[in-house]
Amino acid sequence: MATSNNTPTEFSTNSLAVKAAELSHVLAPFISKSQSISICTGEENDYFLRLIVDLAELIEGIQSTFEQDGKGNHALVYLHYFSGRNDWFITKKNVDGGVDQAFSYVILHGDDQNAKLGYILIRELTRLGVELDFHFTPSTLATVKAERERRAA
């Protein structure tokens, strides 16, 4: 590639765009088609490229099923999905490194009193258009519960 004065332009394989492209396969199974389209067509290109890289690296770092066993409220919540008044807080992923099955703290219809811990299928959430919270900061399950209580008060 050359600039207008025929001076070659440097192409950096370390650029944010290249890194985002390399990691996009990690993120793709964790987001719905509508969110994927938003990322690809958004006007804030650098923001979304950084988001792809950050989320992909976070997903790659999610502990497998057995690494958080017994931690209870001290388990780290990595991802938050939401749809209406329904929330899924992901604490573990499939031990084989897959994306299908994850362990989650689930709140349906905003009913925190009847929230449950259990396994979910990520592909079912994304197929239904449930959205991944791009602004969620990983924190312990105790922190998530306390924040929800504070907001409900």
mmCIF file of C-alpha atoms in Angstrom:
data_model
loop_
_atom_site.group_PDB
_atom_site.id
_atom_site.type_symbol
_atom_site.label_atom_id
_atom_site.label_comp_id
_atom_site.label_asym_id
_atom_site.label_seq_id
_atom_site.Cartn_x
_atom_site.Cartn_y
_atom_site.Cartn_z
ATOM 1 C CA MET A 1 0.000 0.000 0.000
ATOM 2 C CA ALA A 2 1.290 3.524 -0.737
ATOM 3 C CA THR A 3 0.404 7.019 0.336
ATOM 4 C CA SER A 4 -0.338 9.847 -2.104
ATOM 5 C CA ASN A 5 3.381 10.582 -2.469
ATOM 6 C CA ASN A 6 4.073 6.898 -3.289
ATOM 7 C CA THR A 7 5.801 6.306 0.038
ATOM 8 C CA PRO A 8 4.986 2.811 1.321
ATOM 9 C CA THR A 9 2.664 2.724 4.320
ATOM 10 C CA GLU A 10 3.568 0.472 7.183
ATOM 11 C CA PHE A 11 1.123 -2.257 8.065
ATOM 12 C CA SER A 12 1.320 -3.338 11.662
ATOM 13 C CA THR A 13 0.273 -6.863 12.564
ATOM 14 C CA ASN A 14 0.024 -5.621 16.146
ATOM 15 C CA SER A 15 -2.742 -3.160 15.367
ATOM 16 C CA LEU A 16 -5.980 -3.216 17.307
ATOM 17 C CA ALA A 17 -7.926 -4.167 14.163
ATOM 18 C CA VAL A 18 -5.714 -7.189 13.505
ATOM 19 C CA LYS A 19 -5.914 -8.332 17.116
ATOM 20 C CA ALA A 20 -9.714 -7.921 17.100
ATOM 21 C CA ALA A 21 -9.955 -9.963 13.893
ATOM 22 C CA GLU A 22 -7.780 -12.701 15.376
ATOM 23 C CA LEU A 23 -9.912 -12.889 18.540
ATOM 24 C CA SER A 24 -13.355 -12.445 16.978
ATOM 25 C CA HIS A 25 -13.874 -16.229 16.824
ATOM 26 C CA VAL A 26 -13.611 -16.348 20.630
ATOM 27 C CA LEU A 27 -16.326 -13.733 21.126
ATOM 28 C CA ALA A 28 -18.713 -14.798 18.340
ATOM 29 C CA PRO A 29 -20.375 -17.735 20.171
ATOM 30 C CA PHE A 30 -21.004 -15.550 23.226
ATOM 31 C CA ILE A 31 -23.022 -12.784 21.550
ATOM 32 C CA SER A 32 -26.296 -12.689 19.654
ATOM 33 C CA LYS A 33 -26.457 -11.944 15.933
ATOM 34 C CA SER A 34 -27.951 -8.511 16.619
ATOM 35 C CA GLN A 35 -25.073 -7.604 18.943
ATOM 36 C CA SER A 36 -22.600 -8.894 16.395
ATOM 37 C CA ILE A 37 -24.148 -6.668 13.726
ATOM 38 C CA SER A 38 -24.022 -3.674 16.092
ATOM 39 C CA ILE A 39 -20.333 -4.237 16.697
ATOM 40 C CA CYS A 40 -19.548 -4.595 13.000
ATOM 41 C CA THR A 41 -21.554 -1.588 11.855
ATOM 42 C CA GLY A 42 -21.059 0.753 14.800
ATOM 43 C CA GLU A 43 -19.771 4.253 14.212
ATOM 44 C CA GLU A 44 -17.311 4.071 17.111
ATOM 45 C CA ASN A 45 -14.876 1.719 15.397
ATOM 46 C CA ASP A 46 -11.983 1.938 17.875
ATOM 47 C CA TYR A 47 -14.322 1.438 20.833
ATOM 48 C CA PHE A 48 -15.780 -1.739 19.317
ATOM 49 C CA LEU A 49 -12.382 -3.089 18.265
ATOM 50 C CA ARG A 50 -11.130 -2.625 21.841
ATOM 51 C CA LEU A 51 -14.358 -4.214 23.125
ATOM 52 C CA ILE A 52 -13.826 -7.311 20.949
ATOM 53 C CA VAL A 53 -10.272 -7.720 22.219
ATOM 54 C CA ASP A 54 -11.173 -7.137 25.880
ATOM 55 C CA LEU A 55 -14.203 -9.455 25.877
ATOM 56 C CA ALA A 56 -12.373 -12.203 23.978
ATOM 57 C CA GLU A 57 -9.500 -12.086 26.462
ATOM 58 C CA LEU A 58 -11.974 -12.149 29.360
ATOM 59 C CA ILE A 59 -13.804 -15.149 27.873
ATOM 60 C CA GLU A 60 -10.539 -17.011 27.352
ATOM 61 C CA GLY A 61 -9.786 -16.413 31.040
ATOM 62 C CA ILE A 62 -13.086 -17.725 32.415
ATOM 63 C CA GLN A 63 -12.337 -20.504 34.822
ATOM 64 C CA SER A 64 -13.505 -23.965 33.939
ATOM 65 C CA THR A 65 -16.248 -25.752 35.808
ATOM 66 C CA PHE A 66 -14.188 -27.275 38.594
ATOM 67 C CA GLU A 67 -11.909 -24.324 39.348
ATOM 68 C CA GLN A 68 -14.661 -22.337 41.101
ATOM 69 C CA ASP A 69 -16.294 -25.257 42.933
ATOM 70 C CA GLY A 70 -16.850 -24.552 46.597
ATOM 71 C CA LYS A 71 -16.273 -20.801 46.325
ATOM 72 C CA GLY A 72 -19.958 -19.958 46.806
ATOM 73 C CA ASN A 73 -20.474 -16.198 46.985
ATOM 74 C CA HIS A 74 -16.723 -15.710 46.507
ATOM 75 C CA ALA A 75 -16.899 -17.150 42.982
ATOM 76 C CA LEU A 76 -15.960 -14.635 40.319
ATOM 77 C CA VAL A 77 -18.723 -13.574 37.923
ATOM 78 C CA TYR A 78 -17.159 -13.015 34.494
ATOM 79 C CA LEU A 79 -20.087 -12.189 32.215
ATOM 80 C CA HIS A 80 -23.580 -10.752 32.573
ATOM 81 C CA TYR A 81 -26.392 -11.443 30.108
ATOM 82 C CA PHE A 82 -29.741 -9.679 30.250
ATOM 83 C CA SER A 83 -33.118 -9.497 28.566
ATOM 84 C CA GLY A 84 -35.890 -7.431 30.073
ATOM 85 C CA ARG A 85 -35.917 -8.216 33.790
ATOM 86 C CA ASN A 86 -33.996 -11.473 33.358
ATOM 87 C CA ASP A 87 -30.314 -11.740 34.251
ATOM 88 C CA TRP A 88 -27.682 -14.443 33.912
ATOM 89 C CA PHE A 89 -24.341 -14.030 35.713
ATOM 90 C CA ILE A 90 -21.739 -16.472 34.354
ATOM 91 C CA THR A 91 -19.237 -17.885 36.852
ATOM 92 C CA LYS A 92 -17.861 -20.940 35.024
ATOM 93 C CA LYS A 93 -17.666 -22.386 31.547
ATOM 94 C CA ASN A 94 -17.513 -25.911 30.214
ATOM 95 C CA VAL A 95 -14.456 -27.750 31.491
ATOM 96 C CA ASP A 96 -13.466 -28.642 27.918
ATOM 97 C CA GLY A 97 -13.096 -24.969 27.052
ATOM 98 C CA GLY A 98 -16.279 -25.060 25.022
ATOM 99 C CA VAL A 99 -18.910 -22.390 24.904
ATOM 100 C CA ASP A 100 -22.050 -24.425 25.109
ATOM 101 C CA GLN A 101 -22.459 -25.016 28.796
ATOM 102 C CA ALA A 102 -21.830 -22.498 31.559
ATOM 103 C CA PHE A 103 -22.682 -22.193 35.237
ATOM 104 C CA SER A 104 -24.757 -19.176 36.097
ATOM 105 C CA TYR A 105 -26.622 -17.307 38.789
ATOM 106 C CA VAL A 106 -30.038 -16.782 37.169
ATOM 107 C CA ILE A 107 -32.627 -14.147 38.086
ATOM 108 C CA LEU A 108 -35.894 -14.396 36.171
ATOM 109 C CA HIS A 109 -38.489 -11.617 36.074
ATOM 110 C CA GLY A 110 -36.436 -9.509 38.502
ATOM 111 C CA ASP A 111 -37.209 -11.973 41.313
ATOM 112 C CA ASP A 112 -33.969 -11.994 43.306
ATOM 113 C CA GLN A 113 -35.610 -13.967 46.135
ATOM 114 C CA ASN A 114 -36.048 -16.996 43.864
ATOM 115 C CA ALA A 115 -32.763 -16.689 41.962
ATOM 116 C CA LYS A 116 -31.058 -20.000 41.223
ATOM 117 C CA LEU A 117 -27.614 -21.325 40.465
ATOM 118 C CA GLY A 118 -27.381 -23.792 37.615
ATOM 119 C CA TYR A 119 -26.121 -24.753 34.199
ATOM 120 C CA ILE A 120 -27.269 -22.925 31.093
ATOM 121 C CA LEU A 121 -26.543 -23.145 27.382
ATOM 122 C CA ILE A 122 -24.911 -19.986 26.040
ATOM 123 C CA ARG A 123 -26.123 -20.753 22.511
ATOM 124 C CA GLU A 124 -29.727 -20.802 23.756
ATOM 125 C CA LEU A 125 -29.330 -17.353 25.299
ATOM 126 C CA THR A 126 -27.774 -15.887 22.160
ATOM 127 C CA ARG A 127 -30.297 -17.644 19.911
ATOM 128 C CA LEU A 128 -33.085 -15.950 21.873
ATOM 129 C CA GLY A 129 -31.426 -12.546 21.465
ATOM 130 C CA VAL A 130 -30.365 -12.236 25.093
ATOM 131 C CA GLU A 131 -27.667 -9.570 25.211
ATOM 132 C CA LEU A 132 -24.195 -9.711 26.670
ATOM 133 C CA ASP A 133 -23.625 -6.709 28.935
ATOM 134 C CA PHE A 134 -20.674 -4.930 27.328
ATOM 135 C CA HIS A 135 -20.229 -2.706 30.394
ATOM 136 C CA PHE A 136 -20.221 -5.363 33.120
ATOM 137 C CA THR A 137 -17.118 -5.478 35.300
ATOM 138 C CA PRO A 138 -16.200 -8.920 36.661
ATOM 139 C CA SER A 139 -16.796 -9.147 40.395
ATOM 140 C CA THR A 140 -17.653 -11.738 43.014
ATOM 141 C CA LEU A 141 -21.131 -13.189 43.248
ATOM 142 C CA ALA A 142 -21.431 -11.563 46.700
ATOM 143 C CA THR A 143 -20.755 -8.155 45.123
ATOM 144 C CA VAL A 144 -23.343 -8.768 42.390
ATOM 145 C CA LYS A 145 -25.967 -9.732 44.982
ATOM 146 C CA ALA A 146 -25.135 -6.751 47.222
ATOM 147 C CA GLU A 147 -25.359 -4.324 44.280
ATOM 148 C CA ARG A 148 -28.757 -5.715 43.287
ATOM 149 C CA GLU A 149 -29.983 -5.403 46.890
ATOM 150 C CA ARG A 150 -28.725 -1.821 47.069
ATOM 151 C CA ARG A 151 -30.552 -0.897 43.845
ATOM 152 C CA ALA A 152 -33.755 -2.580 45.020
ATOM 153 C CA ALA A 153 -33.781 -0.672 48.319
#
